[in-house]
Amino acid sequence: MTKREYNSQPEMLEGAKLIGAGAATIALAGAAIGIGNVFSSLIHSVARNPSLAKQLFGYAILGFALTEAIALFALMMAFLILFVF
Amino acid sequence: MRRIFLFDENSLNSSSTIDTSSASTIDTSFASQCTNFSSGQASGTQDTHAGIFEDCPGLNPNDERVVELQCEIREKCEALTQDPEMGLILGEALHAESDNVPFLQSIADDLTQNGVSGEAFQEALNIVGQAAASPLDQFEIVPLIPMHIGNFYFSFTNSSLFMLLTLSFFLLLIHFVTKKGGGNLVPNAWQSLVELLYDFVLNLVKEQIGGLSGNVKQMFFPCILVTFLFLLFCNLQGMIPYSFTVTSHFLITLALSFSIFIGITIVGFQRHGLHFFSFLLPAGVPLPLAPFLVLLELISYCFRALSLGIRLFANMMAGHSLVKILSGFAWTMLCMNDIFYFIGALGPLFIVLALTGLELGVAILQAYVFTILICIYLNDAINLH
């Protein structure tokens, strides 16, 4: 019995880490919505005024990179949970 | 001696094999109690050759010297690592169930004489490290020329080497296409590449920083150009296989973003004096709200520096780990020695190819984003909203 308790503690910690890292990826839902929003707005805008397409694409890429960075913050949290503690 | 006891238990219970993870958690005091017992047992089982060691042919019970040496190696490892579990793993990796007495003796001697810096101990670490290869291994910083000055650690690492390479690459590139090497009226390919980069950043600075005459804008241009080129070359250099990505380290991107952030704040104070604090309070805010807004603006202003560094670092690290994980997957599939897996591995391979293309794009894009955000922040500091 004592041996089992001794064994289960690091395993529970490992399991909790995995659950935590998995939970951290929920944040990707928000990033997905954000990226979808950026490009849907780009398509709307280009459909309304095709002459601005080039300029708008630059802005969209910038917006995409900024939104993607938020997703990567979540990824970094997952890595921190998995490997640092 | 613990090992012998475990084998005994194994044969007595005639149960399934005991894996090393559960074996290593058995109490140390318990194991030491059994030391006397097990040494007696080992000598007792000398005549029954096929007895308890049946499932482990490498370990010959007739040769007590082998067992002694293996135990000695394990104990040395435990003493060196100060951690019984790690010592057990290292010791097992090192003697690898060998029954060659001179080999074991040489390892034991090396551990005794040289300790942690010895060849044997480093080899053990290597073996164990290979067993648990992580996709984050590629970001490891290895000191190439170790240097300790007092308590400071000034080693020339692979990170420093690749930063020097980056610097020399773009300095050489620029050197060879300007007056000394090129400077043709009709540019060749290299010259037009550099002119493209130069023009690109020049336009960025012109567009993003408003309200100043061209000459004043020129003051900031060299710094921004160098930042852009440095990041671009670091990121692109990281895409070369087996090279090192300098910007995948938090320390480096954070140092860059914080120094630039401090510089921008200094520029703001230089131009506006104490009036720069009005940056923290947007115009036309009702007075009762002011304390909260000032706090919020202050936090968001300071967070800029952090997010600038984290964005670049996270993009680089995530991208490179992803490529590494997927290529490891494809490689494992290729090495399965099975025609179906071999054909199936084409899928991951194409994904890796596509991801490499994406990473090249991200490498350029992140350098651009970093630069344009610097310009935007600089514009904010100069023009105060």
XYZ file of C-alpha atoms in Angstrom:
470
model
C 0.000 0.000 0.000
C 2.768 2.411 0.930
C 4.583 1.474 -2.251
C 1.552 2.289 -4.322
C 1.217 5.722 -2.732
C 4.882 6.339 -3.278
C 4.478 5.439 -6.937
C 1.310 7.292 -7.706
C 2.439 10.778 -6.718
C 4.782 11.539 -9.634
C 2.373 9.827 -11.971
C -0.488 11.997 -10.785
C 1.716 15.032 -11.250
C 2.521 13.882 -14.778
C -1.153 13.338 -15.505
C -2.073 16.724 -14.115
C 0.600 18.303 -16.306
C -0.821 16.660 -19.403
C -4.346 17.767 -18.504
C -3.088 21.294 -17.910
C -1.236 21.399 -21.210
C -4.327 20.116 -22.970
C -6.468 22.723 -21.281
C -4.040 25.432 -22.369
C -4.765 24.599 -26.001
C -8.411 25.666 -25.555
C -7.097 29.169 -26.136
C -6.612 28.196 -29.768
C -10.384 28.527 -30.281
C -10.079 32.261 -29.775
C -7.091 32.532 -32.072
C -8.940 30.562 -34.748
C -11.890 32.948 -34.545
C -9.502 35.885 -34.727
C -7.641 34.643 -37.785
C -10.884 33.738 -39.501
C -12.178 37.227 -38.743
C -9.071 38.872 -40.197
C -9.312 37.045 -43.497
C -13.090 37.267 -43.804
C -12.782 41.019 -43.377
C -10.061 41.045 -46.023
C -12.313 39.224 -48.479
C -15.235 41.548 -47.709
C -13.091 44.615 -48.191
C -11.509 43.406 -51.403
C -14.914 42.481 -52.761
C -16.094 46.036 -52.104
C -13.019 47.782 -53.412
C -10.736 45.497 -55.452
C -8.340 48.332 -56.244
C -7.136 48.390 -52.640
C -6.371 44.654 -52.612
C -2.598 44.976 -52.335
C -2.618 47.457 -49.477
C -5.306 45.572 -47.593
C -3.409 42.321 -47.940
C -0.444 43.870 -46.173
C -2.663 44.936 -43.280
C -4.309 41.513 -43.193
C -0.958 39.776 -42.963
C 0.047 42.063 -40.112
C -3.231 41.348 -38.340
C -2.749 37.648 -38.963
C 0.729 37.701 -37.443
C -0.485 39.577 -34.376
C -3.386 37.182 -33.877
C -1.211 34.148 -34.428
C 1.151 35.423 -31.762
C -1.654 35.165 -29.211
C -2.102 31.522 -30.170
C 1.608 31.036 -29.681
C 1.389 32.539 -26.192
C -1.011 29.688 -25.414
C 1.439 27.217 -26.909
C 4.171 28.688 -24.773
C 2.007 28.233 -21.679
C 1.529 24.597 -22.655
C 5.290 24.155 -23.027
C 5.897 25.856 -19.697
C 3.406 23.565 -17.977
C 4.880 20.477 -19.604
C 8.589 21.099 -19.297
C 9.321 23.700 -16.644
C 7.500 22.475 -13.542
C 23.208 -5.266 -4.688
C 19.649 -4.148 -5.149
C 19.525 -5.622 -8.603
C 20.275 -9.120 -7.342
C 17.528 -8.921 -4.829
C 15.062 -7.910 -7.514
C 15.975 -10.845 -9.680
C 15.459 -13.088 -6.659
C 12.031 -11.705 -6.068
C 11.284 -12.196 -9.713
C 12.111 -15.860 -9.654
C 10.452 -16.507 -6.286
C 7.160 -14.999 -7.288
C 7.510 -16.368 -10.816
C 5.412 -13.407 -11.833
C 5.812 -11.232 -14.887
C 8.885 -9.069 -15.277
C 9.468 -6.179 -12.947
C 10.132 -3.020 -14.841
C 12.906 -0.742 -13.754
C 10.630 2.151 -12.821
C 8.960 0.205 -10.042
C 12.278 -1.342 -9.103
C 13.881 2.004 -8.574
C 11.211 3.160 -6.151
C 11.902 0.456 -3.603
C 13.112 1.966 -0.383
C 16.882 2.351 -0.123
C 16.975 1.165 3.469
C 15.031 -1.909 2.459
C 17.538 -2.652 -0.272
C 20.488 -2.229 2.075
C 18.889 -4.655 4.491
C 18.895 -7.234 1.754
C 22.514 -6.697 0.840
C 23.846 -9.397 3.108
C 21.073 -11.723 2.186
C 21.513 -11.285 -1.542
C 25.298 -11.742 -1.508
C 24.736 -15.028 0.233
C 22.102 -15.863 -2.296
C 24.410 -15.087 -5.209
C 27.062 -17.473 -3.956
C 24.361 -20.029 -3.226
C 23.057 -20.003 -6.767
C 26.434 -20.600 -8.335
C 25.749 -24.251 -9.111
C 22.201 -23.762 -10.388
C 23.193 -21.983 -13.495
C 19.816 -21.680 -15.193
C 18.090 -20.496 -12.045
C 17.181 -16.948 -11.346
C 19.257 -15.286 -14.027
C 17.599 -17.125 -16.862
C 15.858 -14.054 -18.214
C 19.006 -12.013 -18.112
C 21.765 -13.868 -19.909
C 24.193 -10.950 -19.894
C 24.591 -11.168 -16.142
C 26.693 -14.144 -15.239
C 26.155 -15.138 -11.588
C 29.362 -17.154 -11.517
C 31.451 -14.072 -11.812
C 30.992 -12.128 -8.626
C 33.564 -9.617 -9.737
C 31.226 -8.507 -12.549
C 28.394 -7.944 -10.114
C 30.671 -6.103 -7.745
C 31.929 -3.817 -10.486
C 28.425 -3.115 -11.762
C 27.342 -2.199 -8.273
C 30.397 -0.025 -7.881
C 29.594 1.831 -11.100
C 26.022 2.382 -10.008
C 27.074 3.616 -6.575
C 29.590 6.003 -8.142
C 26.886 7.365 -10.427
C 24.555 7.803 -7.463
C 27.254 9.612 -5.536
C 27.999 11.875 -8.513
C 24.392 12.750 -9.330
C 23.244 12.940 -5.670
C 20.045 11.275 -6.850
C 19.458 7.515 -6.431
C 17.023 7.174 -9.347
C 19.164 9.113 -11.787
C 22.232 7.237 -10.544
C 20.541 3.917 -11.189
C 19.550 4.936 -14.725
C 23.012 6.286 -15.528
C 24.753 3.292 -14.010
C 22.653 0.849 -15.989
C 23.217 2.774 -19.190
C 26.935 2.759 -18.516
C 27.634 -0.890 -17.700
C 24.866 -2.100 -20.068
C 24.804 -5.578 -18.445
C 28.293 -6.230 -19.741
C 30.243 -9.123 -18.208
C 33.603 -7.964 -19.473
C 35.683 -7.337 -16.369
C 38.395 -5.054 -17.887
C 35.715 -2.883 -19.531
C 33.783 -2.518 -16.301
C 36.992 -1.914 -14.384
C 37.996 0.887 -16.758
C 34.604 2.574 -16.372
C 34.747 2.305 -12.602
C 38.284 3.727 -12.569
C 37.292 6.611 -14.820
C 34.357 7.448 -12.559
C 36.596 7.331 -9.498
C 39.374 9.444 -10.946
C 37.638 12.003 -13.138
C 34.162 12.206 -11.610
C 31.585 14.342 -13.375
C 34.000 15.678 -15.994
C 35.178 12.173 -16.895
C 34.564 10.550 -20.231
C 32.453 7.739 -18.780
C 30.031 10.020 -16.991
C 29.529 12.219 -20.051
C 28.941 9.131 -22.150
C 26.303 7.931 -19.703
C 24.572 11.282 -19.937
C 24.693 11.043 -23.729
C 23.188 7.563 -23.768
C 20.391 8.566 -21.444
C 19.836 11.782 -23.361
C 19.483 9.935 -26.638
C 16.876 7.670 -25.162
C 14.700 10.640 -24.285
C 15.186 12.912 -27.312
C 12.906 15.890 -27.092
C 11.909 18.242 -29.929
C 13.277 21.033 -27.781
C 16.801 19.597 -27.880
C 17.611 21.662 -30.945
C 17.457 24.836 -28.866
C 20.136 23.672 -26.483
C 22.932 26.153 -25.936
C 26.304 24.426 -25.958
C 29.416 26.256 -24.811
C 31.997 25.955 -27.603
C 34.779 27.776 -25.762
C 33.996 27.613 -22.039
C 35.095 30.688 -20.132
C 34.548 31.410 -16.472
C 35.636 34.743 -15.091
C 34.950 34.724 -11.372
C 31.278 33.978 -10.950
C 30.461 35.129 -14.464
C 29.908 32.780 -17.316
C 31.295 34.254 -20.518
C 31.393 31.138 -22.667
C 31.434 31.418 -26.416
C 28.344 29.345 -27.186
C 26.767 28.116 -30.388
C 24.331 30.997 -29.996
C 27.185 33.497 -30.103
C 28.691 31.690 -33.070
C 25.488 31.943 -35.089
C 24.989 35.567 -34.140
C 28.499 36.300 -35.391
C 27.717 34.357 -38.572
C 24.556 36.390 -39.079
C 26.417 39.635 -38.618
C 29.203 38.617 -40.973
C 26.707 37.416 -43.590
C 24.870 40.648 -43.936
C 27.911 42.829 -43.479
C 29.645 40.928 -46.271
C 26.523 41.082 -48.423
C 26.274 44.823 -47.990
C 30.009 45.297 -48.352
C 30.174 43.462 -51.657
C 27.330 45.323 -53.328
C 28.102 48.859 -52.280
C 30.991 50.987 -53.502
C 33.764 48.464 -52.843
C 32.360 45.554 -54.820
C 29.420 46.660 -56.907
C 27.614 49.928 -56.991
C 26.696 49.479 -60.622
C 24.174 51.745 -62.261
C 22.360 48.659 -63.523
C 22.350 46.357 -60.522
C 23.071 42.647 -60.688
C 21.024 40.125 -58.698
C 22.874 40.576 -55.392
C 22.847 44.317 -55.583
C 19.154 44.446 -56.344
C 18.482 42.148 -53.383
C 20.209 44.532 -51.014
C 18.562 47.530 -52.661
C 15.224 45.792 -52.259
C 15.789 45.269 -48.539
C 17.006 48.842 -48.102
C 14.068 50.299 -50.001
C 11.631 48.127 -48.123
C 12.704 49.388 -44.717
C 13.046 52.952 -45.976
C 9.435 52.925 -47.172
C 8.337 51.372 -43.904
C 9.956 54.172 -41.912
C 8.583 56.831 -44.254
C 5.044 55.512 -44.075
C 4.798 54.619 -40.414
C 6.505 57.545 -38.729
C 4.523 60.671 -39.436
C 4.801 64.342 -38.579
C 8.561 64.681 -39.053
C 10.665 65.957 -41.865
C 12.591 63.424 -43.897
C 15.900 64.376 -42.360
C 14.720 63.660 -38.817
C 13.256 60.363 -39.863
C 16.654 59.443 -41.247
C 17.933 59.559 -37.687
C 15.978 56.429 -36.797
C 16.411 54.639 -40.083
C 19.812 52.946 -39.517
C 18.733 51.396 -36.240
C 15.531 50.043 -37.733
C 17.300 48.750 -40.835
C 19.883 46.905 -38.773
C 17.223 45.419 -36.506
C 15.268 44.201 -39.503
C 18.280 42.720 -41.258
C 19.553 41.062 -38.105
C 16.231 39.405 -37.373
C 15.702 38.441 -41.015
C 19.086 36.782 -41.297
C 18.802 35.096 -37.897
C 15.397 33.679 -38.760
C 16.391 32.542 -42.233
C 19.643 31.062 -41.002
C 17.659 29.047 -38.490
C 15.868 27.345 -41.377
C 19.080 25.707 -42.525
C 19.039 22.131 -41.206
C 21.316 21.458 -38.217
C 21.911 25.141 -37.680
C 20.863 27.058 -34.615
C 18.037 29.586 -34.425
C 19.285 32.507 -32.423
C 15.866 34.148 -32.187
C 14.282 31.043 -30.686
C 15.704 32.079 -27.345
C 13.630 34.203 -25.038
C 16.674 35.890 -23.617
C 17.834 37.228 -26.965
C 14.482 38.448 -28.282
C 13.611 39.914 -24.908
C 16.944 41.720 -24.653
C 16.380 43.146 -28.132
C 12.790 44.217 -27.504
C 13.509 45.710 -24.078
C 16.502 47.701 -25.247
C 14.486 49.045 -28.155
C 11.577 49.802 -25.854
C 13.811 51.738 -23.470
C 15.309 53.589 -26.424
C 11.863 54.554 -27.703
C 10.844 55.797 -24.260
C 14.012 57.905 -24.107
C 13.208 59.368 -27.527
C 9.727 60.210 -26.265
C 11.074 62.008 -23.197
C 13.679 63.782 -25.309
C 11.112 65.239 -27.645
C 8.378 66.045 -25.149
C 10.011 66.277 -21.753
C 7.595 65.556 -18.934
C 4.735 66.214 -21.314
C 5.358 62.647 -22.501
C 3.294 61.439 -19.520
C 0.187 62.736 -21.297
C 0.663 59.636 -23.415
C -0.870 57.688 -20.539
C -4.121 59.668 -20.543
C -6.128 59.852 -23.764
C -7.669 63.235 -24.468
C -11.264 63.932 -23.407
C -11.479 61.397 -20.588
C -13.711 62.283 -17.616
C -11.558 62.983 -14.572
C -12.945 60.259 -12.228
C -11.898 57.623 -14.745
C -8.378 58.989 -15.041
C -6.606 56.873 -12.372
C -7.867 53.631 -13.836
C -7.080 54.629 -17.377
C -3.587 55.771 -16.483
C -2.952 52.429 -14.832
C -4.340 50.518 -17.793
C -2.374 52.540 -20.305
C 0.775 52.116 -18.259
C 0.331 48.363 -18.177
C -0.407 48.155 -21.873
C 2.570 50.391 -22.628
C 4.942 48.216 -20.610
C 3.451 45.031 -21.971
C 4.444 46.120 -25.476
C 8.067 45.333 -24.758
C 7.222 41.915 -23.410
C 4.833 40.979 -26.204
C 7.291 42.140 -28.860
C 9.895 39.711 -27.531
C 7.530 36.845 -26.808
C 5.916 37.021 -30.244
C 9.163 36.504 -32.107
C 10.465 33.867 -29.701
C 7.229 31.878 -29.601
C 6.845 31.924 -33.380
C 10.360 30.670 -33.952
C 10.322 28.051 -31.209
C 6.870 26.716 -32.044
C 7.615 26.504 -35.753
C 10.914 24.728 -35.340
C 9.549 22.258 -32.768
C 6.610 21.509 -35.047
C 8.861 20.773 -38.006
C 11.081 18.653 -35.794
C 8.164 16.634 -34.380
C 6.659 15.976 -37.801
C 9.953 15.127 -39.455
C 10.715 12.750 -36.587
C 7.356 11.146 -37.253
C 8.075 10.823 -40.976
C 11.554 9.454 -40.307
C 10.245 6.841 -37.889
C 7.704 5.753 -40.473
C 10.383 5.510 -43.162
C 12.533 3.364 -40.892
C 9.770 0.903 -40.047
C 11.043 -1.496 -42.727
C 7.591 -2.017 -44.135
C 6.466 -1.097 -47.639
C 3.083 0.233 -46.481
C 4.654 2.516 -43.929
C 7.178 3.565 -46.546
C 4.396 4.688 -48.880
C 2.411 6.102 -45.990
C 5.387 8.211 -44.930
C 4.875 10.341 -48.034
C 2.001 12.045 -46.215
C 4.072 13.371 -43.280
C 6.913 14.158 -45.678
C 4.712 16.449 -47.739
C 3.368 18.043 -44.591
C 6.965 18.669 -43.478
C 7.717 20.192 -46.877
C 4.680 22.459 -46.659
C 5.557 23.424 -43.101
C 9.099 24.287 -44.130
C 7.652 26.646 -46.722
C 5.374 28.113 -44.074
C 8.289 28.526 -41.707
C 10.275 30.384 -44.354
C 7.288 32.699 -44.728
C 6.990 33.097 -40.959
C 10.714 33.840 -40.675
C 10.377 36.777 -43.062
C 7.001 37.844 -41.719
C 8.093 37.941 -38.100
C 11.105 40.077 -38.910
C 8.730 42.412 -40.771
C 6.197 42.437 -37.935
C 8.891 43.188 -35.360
C 10.163 46.061 -37.471
C 6.770 47.553 -38.258
C 5.791 47.396 -34.585
C 8.967 49.238 -33.636
C 8.010 51.899 -36.181
C 4.480 52.120 -34.807
C 5.708 52.442 -31.213
C 8.244 55.037 -32.263
C 5.515 56.959 -34.039
C 3.406 56.827 -30.872
C 6.274 58.146 -28.785
C 7.002 60.983 -31.207
C 3.448 62.055 -31.975
C 1.708 61.160 -28.677
C -1.420 59.454 -30.011
